[in-house]
Amino acid sequence: MTKELFEVKTGLAEMLKGGVIMDVTTPEQAKIAEQAGAVAVMALERIPADIRRDGGIARASDPQMIKEIQKAVSIPVMAKCRIGHFAEAQILEALEIDYIDESEVLTPADEANHIWKHDFKTPFVCGATNLAEALRRIGEGAALIRTKGEPGTGNIVEAVRHMRTITTEMANLSILRTDELMAAAKNMGAPYHLVAQVAETGKLPVPNFSAGGIATPADASLMMQLGAETIFVGSGIFKSEDSEAMAKAIVQAATFYDKPEKLAEISEGLGKAMKGLDMVEIKPEDRMQDRGW
Amino acid sequence: MTVRPEYEELTIGVVALQGSFAKHAFSMGKLGIKCRAVREPEDLKLIDALILPGGESTAMTLLLEEEGLWEPMNEILETMPVFGTCAGAILLGQQIDDERVRCFNKIDYIAERNAYGRQIESFKTSLIIPSMLDHDFHAIFIRAPKFREIKPSVQSLAVFGADPVLMRQDNVLVASFHPELTEDPGIHKYFVDEIVLKSR
């Protein structure tokens, strides 16, 4: 793939910075998201909290539902395919989805291989729990990385863990000597050229967003202060008591993440946030963040 | 790098509600010019010129109105030099037929959003900008707009195919692509040298 195409792929992520990307399941929800100031929507059949509750196999969404959402809004529309399911990704590309999320929220289709994303003209976003995982996805062609967090929980603890891990691991690389980088790449299991690039620049070669458990304006602020450039909100909006108010508040929080007085104002009287799940309530085999590698 | 003395006195405001604002500040930084993030009305008092970055025009409209920035910006842009890219160029034009977006009517055209299509139609190309640069400019177009009903008061500085993609009207400079995403700060330099400094 040419460098030019990669710049066009990361370019759209640049335009989404400082914003909020919201999970929506209907054209009506998509309109609510757009009217609240979302910079993009993620079209899916069930939000992560419901996927978790219902069980069964979670697959890419019905093209008709995706098309209806594309018609309803003018902002970019993203959609999810299963990890390793390049045929679902090809279908999403044919639908002219603006960003494909190869997502652990859906049931993985391949436990060994992720999609070779360089083959696509459509940009991909992928989840990561640590730096090595992020660099493997970028090596496969991802143009945007997000923390995995633990989707559908309304619990920020895992997203915080993943963002802090990625940041610390980047800082650790930056103090290594050049002759130590190949060993670092070997130990991490990440492509050498990307390891060397992070060691030199101190940051990911693509934008770094956060997802998985964000449920309040304060959660959004926390992730932005920890280094996220944009926020994905899955179940946090449409599982809250007053979705419109919560959506609007999280949008404002992404802009004013570093202004506590403003955040206090924004957070006032929003009704109940989604109930959420403690990590101890989730069985190890139900942890979505452990899907993919 | 030696910074031109007249650059040192300048502060360029970059509307930093959402979008590629950090990239614009980085481009200006390459010239040694300092930027200030504009998120609240008070920020407008401390700047010599304004940049409206790329991003989503619907989200920017909402945040501009929510933060009480739209009215004071509209007023200050009667005279203050402004550079708008992509979504910024849409907002600076005449009101488009879409109530989700509120335009400032500072340059005489009507923008058509996402006119090339969705992200899959986004592209990179080389532009020739004879009045500005002695080299080609690598321009990245992301879900870019096109413009219609362009009045003679608007000067076209570069075209892609038949479409003007870089335009100027008095103190207003607009690009339908993203100069902030490329290494070359040539268009930012033109904005400062030919518009900001000459308007002082």
XYZ file of C-alpha atoms in Angstrom:
493
model
C 0.000 0.000 0.000
C 1.248 3.467 -0.794
C 2.040 5.995 1.882
C -0.428 8.302 0.140
C -3.334 5.969 0.769
C -2.327 5.534 4.405
C -2.358 9.319 4.878
C -5.861 9.452 3.430
C -6.933 6.710 5.868
C -5.457 8.335 8.983
C -6.663 11.708 7.667
C -10.282 10.901 8.453
C -9.284 9.894 12.007
C -7.583 13.298 12.347
C -10.927 14.946 11.519
C -12.649 12.996 14.304
C -10.246 14.168 17.018
C -11.671 15.810 20.105
C -15.025 14.287 19.285
C -17.292 11.415 20.249
C -18.225 8.379 18.148
C -21.491 6.779 19.241
C -22.887 3.261 18.843
C -26.351 3.350 17.260
C -28.754 0.591 16.285
C -31.466 2.524 14.401
C -31.711 5.585 12.106
C -33.550 7.375 14.936
C -30.654 6.809 17.331
C -28.227 7.922 14.617
C -30.129 11.206 14.302
C -30.100 11.700 18.068
C -26.336 11.108 18.033
C -25.764 13.578 15.190
C -27.974 16.205 16.814
C -26.012 15.803 20.038
C -22.773 16.567 18.159
C -21.328 13.087 17.489
C -18.511 13.202 14.895
C -19.391 9.721 13.626
C -21.698 6.835 14.422
C -21.007 3.116 14.688
C -23.895 1.201 13.120
C -24.567 -2.147 14.779
C -27.549 -4.399 15.425
C -27.143 -4.628 19.181
C -25.094 -2.471 21.501
C -22.390 -4.358 23.431
C -24.404 -4.512 26.692
C -27.202 -6.355 24.851
C -24.789 -8.667 23.018
C -23.373 -9.577 26.422
C -26.865 -10.186 27.836
C -28.269 -12.138 24.857
C -25.291 -14.405 24.152
C -25.144 -16.319 20.863
C -22.979 -15.416 17.888
C -22.647 -11.704 17.183
C -22.031 -10.966 13.485
C -21.727 -7.943 11.184
C -24.964 -5.977 10.794
C -27.635 -6.313 8.125
C -26.656 -4.148 5.114
C -30.183 -2.745 4.944
C -29.928 -1.412 8.486
C -26.511 0.086 7.698
C -27.852 1.777 4.568
C -30.768 3.280 6.489
C -28.351 4.763 9.000
C -26.139 6.095 6.178
C -29.219 7.813 4.747
C -30.246 9.282 8.095
C -27.039 11.200 8.888
C -24.352 13.242 7.126
C -21.497 12.340 9.497
C -19.230 9.324 8.828
C -20.761 5.914 9.470
C -18.582 3.113 10.851
C -19.503 -0.552 11.201
C -18.043 -3.643 12.843
C -16.910 -6.928 11.371
C -15.737 -10.013 13.256
C -12.014 -10.423 13.966
C -10.462 -12.182 10.971
C -13.700 -12.130 8.926
C -12.409 -10.455 5.791
C -15.546 -11.357 3.824
C -17.678 -9.302 6.217
C -15.128 -6.503 5.792
C -15.411 -6.773 1.991
C -19.186 -6.421 2.288
C -18.805 -3.353 4.530
C -16.405 -1.853 1.983
C -18.938 -2.494 -0.795
C -21.466 -0.573 1.332
C -18.979 2.348 1.418
C -18.686 2.313 5.186
C -16.346 5.139 6.213
C -14.361 3.136 8.817
C -14.425 -0.614 9.533
C -14.006 -1.715 13.154
C -12.476 -5.201 13.329
C -14.037 -5.667 16.709
C -13.815 -7.945 19.720
C -17.441 -7.011 20.486
C -18.488 -9.473 17.779
C -17.686 -13.190 17.985
C -14.243 -13.807 16.433
C -14.200 -15.670 13.108
C -10.488 -16.534 13.174
C -8.524 -17.202 16.342
C -5.131 -17.158 14.617
C -5.267 -14.339 12.063
C -6.589 -10.836 11.980
C -7.620 -9.256 8.672
C -4.804 -8.090 6.354
C -6.127 -4.552 6.313
C -3.669 -3.237 3.708
C -5.829 -4.984 1.092
C -8.665 -2.541 1.694
C -9.179 1.028 0.581
C -11.518 1.584 3.533
C -9.626 2.458 6.727
C -9.772 0.145 9.753
C -9.876 0.784 13.478
C -8.763 -2.003 15.827
C -8.781 -2.458 19.577
C -5.647 -3.002 21.659
C -4.885 -3.769 25.288
C -1.157 -2.995 25.066
C 1.465 -1.474 22.767
C 2.572 -4.709 21.088
C -1.014 -5.540 20.142
C -1.507 -2.013 18.790
C 1.648 -2.278 16.662
C 0.638 -5.698 15.300
C -2.682 -4.220 14.155
C -0.933 -1.215 12.612
C 1.453 -3.651 10.920
C -1.595 -5.323 9.361
C -2.824 -1.932 8.148
C -5.020 -0.444 10.900
C -5.161 3.356 10.519
C -6.584 3.990 13.975
C -6.159 2.298 17.354
C -8.577 2.355 20.271
C -8.317 0.833 23.704
C -10.460 -2.280 23.997
C -11.613 -1.633 27.532
C -14.335 -4.098 28.481
C -17.260 -3.338 26.132
C -20.826 -3.164 27.381
C -19.930 -2.834 31.053
C -20.139 0.911 31.683
C -17.010 0.228 33.729
C -14.000 2.367 32.839
C -11.399 0.306 34.707
C -10.201 -1.767 31.736
C -9.984 1.179 29.308
C -7.849 2.975 31.904
C -5.628 -0.085 32.281
C -5.170 -0.363 28.502
C -4.479 3.326 27.936
C -1.987 3.505 30.804
C -0.286 0.334 29.600
C 0.113 1.664 26.059
C 1.411 5.041 27.295
C 3.885 3.500 29.744
C 5.155 1.024 27.180
C 5.733 3.845 24.687
C 7.671 5.808 27.309
C 9.756 2.724 28.118
C 10.681 2.267 24.453
C 11.780 5.866 24.095
C 14.606 5.455 26.637
C 16.145 2.437 24.902
C 19.361 2.645 22.863
C 19.110 1.862 19.147
C 20.960 -1.426 19.635
C 18.296 -2.534 22.124
C 15.296 -2.071 19.835
C 15.516 -5.358 17.940
C 15.441 -7.279 21.215
C 12.517 -5.145 22.346
C 10.651 -5.971 19.123
C 11.407 -9.682 19.652
C 10.195 -9.639 23.243
C 7.075 -7.663 22.403
C 6.233 -9.690 19.314
C 5.733 -6.507 17.320
C 7.092 -5.372 13.924
C 10.608 -3.926 14.304
C 10.074 -0.866 12.075
C 7.060 0.211 14.136
C 8.868 -0.388 17.421
C 11.745 1.790 16.161
C 9.288 4.478 15.032
C 7.568 4.623 18.435
C 10.959 4.701 20.183
C 11.902 7.732 18.092
C 8.635 9.713 18.174
C 7.249 8.624 21.564
C 3.781 8.153 20.103
C 1.733 5.756 17.987
C 2.101 6.181 14.204
C -1.720 6.482 13.977
C -4.313 8.326 16.093
C -5.087 6.783 19.474
C -8.718 6.751 20.625
C -10.454 5.168 23.596
C -13.378 2.736 23.835
C -14.881 0.220 26.223
C -16.794 1.241 29.339
C -17.151 5.011 28.961
C -20.470 5.989 30.575
C -20.211 9.575 31.874
C -18.677 12.954 30.937
C -16.104 12.364 33.686
C -15.136 9.026 32.087
C -14.581 10.840 28.775
C -12.459 13.471 30.500
C -10.418 10.810 32.299
C -9.575 8.994 29.063
C -8.715 12.233 27.241
C -6.442 13.288 30.100
C -4.751 9.886 29.929
C -3.973 10.481 26.252
C -7.035 9.468 24.202
C -7.673 11.788 21.268
C -11.331 10.847 20.759
C -13.923 8.787 22.610
C -16.070 5.889 21.450
C -19.236 5.451 23.503
C -21.026 2.168 23.071
C -23.695 1.246 25.561
C -23.107 4.345 27.722
C -25.550 6.550 25.833
C -28.543 4.444 24.897
C -28.472 2.508 28.199
C -28.619 5.720 30.243
C -31.814 7.249 31.613
C -31.771 10.352 29.380
C -29.856 9.422 26.213
C -30.066 12.832 24.526
C -28.761 14.689 27.544
C -26.001 12.125 28.137
C -24.937 12.212 24.469
C -24.705 15.998 24.452
C -22.842 16.071 27.757
C -20.206 13.539 26.658
C -19.659 15.544 23.439
C -18.987 18.680 25.489
C -16.781 16.740 27.881
C -14.555 15.592 25.004
C -13.925 19.264 24.115
C -13.551 20.610 27.676
C -11.911 17.504 29.171
C -9.283 19.633 30.940
C -11.696 22.191 32.497
C -13.156 20.815 35.760
C -15.519 23.799 36.356
C -16.994 23.274 32.924
C -17.226 19.509 33.472
C -19.108 20.089 36.727
C -21.643 22.174 34.819
C -21.897 19.612 32.017
C -22.388 16.688 34.431
C -25.288 18.266 36.290
C -28.750 16.622 36.248
C -28.131 14.033 33.548
C -30.218 11.331 35.197
C -28.852 7.871 35.830
C -25.872 6.602 33.850
C -26.054 2.976 32.696
C -26.051 0.536 35.597
C -22.874 -1.232 34.585
C -20.999 -4.345 35.589
C -18.148 -4.952 37.996
C -15.343 -6.984 36.436
C -15.811 -9.751 39.054
C -19.331 -10.305 37.702
C -17.906 -11.284 34.306
C -16.774 -14.864 33.788
C -13.274 -15.142 32.279
C -14.679 -16.701 29.083
C -17.051 -13.751 28.660
C -14.296 -11.126 28.632
C -14.447 -9.503 25.177
C -11.033 -7.849 25.556
C -9.329 -11.260 25.461
C -10.631 -11.883 21.944
C -7.916 -11.278 19.348
C -4.237 -10.928 20.243
C 15.453 28.016 13.048
C 15.400 31.796 12.954
C 11.893 33.135 13.224
C 11.005 36.278 11.335
C 10.572 39.103 13.887
C 7.117 39.987 12.557
C 6.055 36.365 13.167
C 7.015 36.547 16.830
C 4.373 39.178 17.540
C 1.550 37.088 16.098
C -0.903 34.778 17.808
C -3.110 32.716 15.528
C -6.309 31.388 17.072
C -7.338 27.869 16.091
C -10.934 26.896 16.803
C -10.327 23.820 18.964
C -13.768 22.378 19.605
C -13.267 19.306 17.453
C -11.248 18.263 14.392
C -7.720 18.787 13.072
C -6.910 21.808 15.234
C -3.679 20.348 16.653
C -2.372 19.745 13.128
C -2.954 23.405 12.215
C -1.068 24.522 15.306
C 1.740 22.162 14.292
C 1.884 23.689 10.782
C 2.067 27.198 12.242
C 4.665 25.963 14.728
C 6.910 24.993 11.820
C 6.967 28.659 10.826
C 7.723 29.629 14.425
C 4.282 31.171 14.895
C 2.385 30.580 18.119
C -1.227 29.488 18.231
C -3.957 29.712 20.811
C -6.787 27.222 21.121
C -10.145 28.992 20.803
C -12.838 27.222 22.808
C -14.573 30.122 24.595
C -15.490 33.704 23.610
C -12.691 35.209 25.757
C -10.091 33.405 23.626
C -11.074 35.588 20.653
C -9.729 38.706 22.362
C -6.172 37.446 22.353
C -5.617 36.581 18.698
C -4.618 38.274 15.418
C -6.232 35.812 13.025
C -8.357 32.688 13.122
C -8.231 29.188 11.666
C -11.332 27.031 11.286
C -10.003 23.473 10.999
C -11.314 20.383 9.291
C -13.697 18.176 11.215
C -17.424 17.616 11.138
C -19.401 20.772 10.323
C -22.489 19.493 12.168
C -20.577 18.849 15.402
C -18.730 22.177 15.090
C -21.969 24.095 14.547
C -23.470 22.599 17.698
C -20.410 23.290 19.825
C -20.003 26.851 18.451
C -23.598 27.619 19.403
C -23.494 25.776 22.709
C -20.385 27.653 23.851
C -21.698 31.059 22.789
C -18.915 31.350 20.210
C -20.959 31.624 17.039
C -22.144 35.259 17.489
C -18.834 36.773 18.657
C -16.966 34.886 15.944
C -19.394 36.109 13.322
C -18.753 39.659 14.473
C -14.970 39.409 14.708
C -14.754 37.790 11.256
C -16.116 40.983 9.667
C -12.512 42.183 9.769
C -10.236 39.475 11.172
C -8.295 37.305 8.665
C -9.518 33.716 8.642
C -8.339 30.456 7.070
C -10.851 27.613 6.780
C -10.100 24.056 5.672
C -12.746 21.524 4.603
C -15.447 21.819 7.305
C -14.026 25.301 8.010
C -14.522 26.225 4.341
C -18.125 25.003 4.508
C -18.837 27.128 7.598
C -17.286 30.288 6.079
C -19.482 30.186 2.951
C -23.090 31.214 2.434
C -25.782 29.268 4.267
C -26.143 25.773 2.852
C -29.482 24.023 2.533
C -29.024 21.961 5.706
C -30.237 23.157 9.083
C -27.636 21.020 10.875
C -24.938 23.467 9.731
C -24.893 27.233 10.378
C -22.626 29.200 8.027
C -20.896 32.560 8.563
C -21.437 33.995 5.070
C -17.921 35.453 4.842
C -17.094 34.211 1.327
C -19.408 34.130 -1.671
C -20.102 30.524 -2.539
C -22.357 27.725 -1.373
C -20.633 24.559 -0.280
C -21.849 21.093 -1.094
C -20.829 18.717 1.687
C -19.130 15.365 0.979
C -19.415 16.160 -2.737
C -16.840 13.578 -3.848
C -18.604 10.840 -1.866
C -17.833 8.868 1.270
C -14.384 8.039 2.695
C -13.692 5.447 -0.016
C -13.592 8.374 -2.495
C -11.092 10.339 -0.388
C -7.734 10.838 -2.139
C -4.378 12.539 -2.338
C -3.166 14.523 -5.339
C -0.582 17.109 -6.430
C -1.827 20.656 -6.906
C -0.157 23.440 -8.837
C -0.607 26.762 -7.054
C 1.354 29.220 -9.228
C 0.432 32.383 -7.329
C 1.618 30.879 -4.053
C 4.228 28.136 -4.383
C 7.121 27.292 -6.715
C 6.540 23.573 -6.127
C 3.597 21.184 -6.277
C 1.517 20.862 -3.123
C 0.479 17.401 -1.922
C -3.165 17.836 -1.101
C -5.202 15.363 0.951
C -8.952 15.430 0.322
C -11.099 13.764 3.031
C -14.847 13.538 2.296
C -14.248 16.937 0.754
C -16.817 19.552 -0.263
C -17.246 21.248 -3.638
C -18.512 24.769 -4.158
C -21.203 26.251 -6.399
C -22.557 29.727 -7.151
C -19.040 31.095 -6.740
C -19.239 34.890 -7.214
C -16.601 36.891 -9.160
C -15.462 38.407 -5.859
C -13.876 35.036 -5.080
C -10.406 34.418 -6.488
C -9.545 30.817 -7.345
C -5.936 29.978 -6.434
C -5.923 26.288 -7.350
C -8.225 23.852 -9.104
C -8.625 20.088 -9.142
C -10.246 19.109 -12.429
C -12.757 21.876 -13.038
C -13.344 22.584 -9.357
C -11.726 25.406 -7.403
C -10.214 23.875 -4.258
C -8.238 26.835 -2.863
C -9.875 30.257 -2.873
C -9.534 33.724 -1.456
C -11.855 36.665 -0.962
C -10.212 39.631 0.780
C -9.186 38.383 4.250
C -10.759 34.957 3.855
C -8.706 31.975 2.639
C -10.299 28.559 2.182
C -9.224 25.092 1.066
C -11.500 22.117 0.455
C -8.514 19.866 1.254
C -6.259 19.648 4.332
C -2.982 21.604 4.148
C -2.619 20.884 7.876
C -2.141 17.161 7.164
C 0.943 17.572 4.964
C 4.501 18.429 5.963
C 4.585 21.513 3.728
C 3.512 24.701 5.580
C 3.485 26.723 2.308
C -0.221 27.562 2.345
C -0.121 28.519 6.029
C 2.843 30.794 5.214
C 0.861 32.445 2.405
C -2.042 33.057 4.813
C 0.276 34.750 7.305
C 2.426 36.735 4.822
C -0.211 37.828 2.319
C -3.300 38.140 4.491
C -2.551 38.363 8.229
C 0.530 40.637 8.085
C -0.848 42.828 5.274
C -4.084 43.437 7.156
C -2.315 44.848 10.209
